[in-house]
Structure formats: C-alpha cells, structure tokens
Tab-separated table of C-alpha atoms in Angstrom:
chain	number	residue	atom	x	y	z
A	1	MET	CA	-0.040	0.199	-0.042
A	2	SER	CA	1.021	3.497	-0.935
A	3	GLU	CA	1.236	6.542	1.794
A	4	LEU	CA	0.948	9.359	-0.145
A	5	LYS	CA	1.341	13.053	1.531
A	6	PHE	CA	0.259	16.343	-0.446
A	7	LYS	CA	0.384	19.776	0.962
A	8	THR	CA	-2.970	21.381	0.863
A	9	ASN	CA	-5.273	24.207	1.565
A	10	ILE	CA	-7.853	22.377	3.705
A	11	ASN	CA	-7.171	24.282	6.645
A	12	CYS	CA	-10.214	23.643	9.246
A	13	GLY	CA	-12.679	21.618	10.456
A	14	GLY	CA	-15.347	23.012	7.519
A	15	CYS	CA	-12.577	22.006	4.734
A	16	VAL	CA	-11.877	18.571	5.855
A	17	LYS	CA	-15.980	17.932	5.976
A	18	ALA	CA	-15.960	19.523	2.325
A	19	VAL	CA	-13.697	16.595	1.164
A	20	SER	CA	-14.655	13.963	3.311
A	21	GLY	CA	-17.388	12.515	1.368
A	22	THR	CA	-15.744	12.404	-1.656
A	23	LEU	CA	-12.687	11.099	-0.213
A	24	ASN	CA	-14.592	8.509	1.902
A	25	CYS	CA	-16.739	6.954	-1.177
A	26	ASN	CA	-13.606	6.445	-2.925
A	27	LEU	CA	-13.210	2.660	-2.694
A	28	GLU	CA	-9.523	3.104	-4.232
A	29	ILE	CA	-8.266	4.922	-0.943
A	30	GLU	CA	-8.066	2.829	1.856
A	31	SER	CA	-7.826	5.814	4.700
A	32	TRP	CA	-7.184	9.407	4.590
A	33	ASN	CA	-6.029	12.072	7.202
A	34	VAL	CA	-5.708	15.847	6.975
A	35	ASP	CA	-3.528	17.636	9.310
A	36	VAL	CA	-4.801	20.909	9.770
A	37	THR	CA	-2.305	22.018	12.389
A	38	ASN	CA	0.530	21.314	10.122
A	39	PRO	CA	1.483	24.498	8.437
A	40	ASP	CA	1.418	22.582	5.396
A	41	LYS	CA	-1.992	21.530	6.023
A	42	ILE	CA	-0.805	17.979	4.903
A	43	LEU	CA	-3.111	15.449	3.070
A	44	THR	CA	-1.984	11.821	3.667
A	45	VAL	CA	-4.001	9.119	1.556
A	46	LYS	CA	-3.249	5.426	2.179
A	47	THR	CA	-3.972	3.813	-1.309
A	48	ASN	CA	-3.152	0.618	-3.425
A	49	THR	CA	-3.985	1.838	-7.045
A	50	LEU	CA	-4.253	6.021	-6.920
A	51	SER	CA	-1.146	7.538	-8.254
A	52	PRO	CA	-0.247	10.991	-6.838
A	53	GLU	CA	-1.549	12.967	-10.048
A	54	GLN	CA	-4.964	11.543	-9.770
A	55	VAL	CA	-5.291	12.304	-5.642
A	56	VAL	CA	-4.414	15.771	-7.424
A	57	GLU	CA	-6.817	15.844	-9.347
A	58	LEU	CA	-9.529	14.952	-7.297
A	59	ILE	CA	-8.780	17.327	-4.425
A	60	ASN	CA	-8.310	20.150	-7.198
A	61	ASN	CA	-12.037	18.537	-8.414
A	62	ILE	CA	-13.290	19.083	-4.949
A	63	GLY	CA	-12.573	22.982	-4.907
A	64	PHE	CA	-9.109	22.849	-3.182
A	65	VAL	CA	-5.881	22.886	-4.007
A	66	ALA	CA	-2.982	19.852	-3.460
A	67	LYS	CA	0.775	19.711	-4.520
A	68	GLN	CA	2.683	16.106	-3.839
A	69	ALA	CA	4.595	16.817	-0.647
A	70	SER	CA	8.267	15.759	-1.434
C-alpha cells in the first residue's frame, strides 16, 4: 500500500468535512487524514491504486488545492 502526502489548503474542520464525502466514497482510498495543525496542511492518503496525480486531480475537482509533498 502506498502512503501519499500532499500540501493542501484544507485548513479547518469545515474544509475537512467538505472533502470527506468524496474521499470516503472513493473505493480506491483505504484511508486518509488531513493534519490541519501542520503549516502545510498535509493530506495523507493510503491507496493501492491511485497515483499522486489522480489524488491531486480529485482534490482540485472538490475545489481545493493539493501539491505532492516531497
């Protein structure tokens, strides 16, 4: 399983709630978490099949910004 990390602008509980429906319903995502206390608002996604580019596109389509963390 891959653990992918992204810098995002998901910065509060309301933002987390806004993305949770899409991320929870995606069967290719095993689990996910956003660290809103981190200055980079790190989104961690565990998946066997999604590429980093696919996760970025998914987040962008919800209306947020994601960039793969190095």
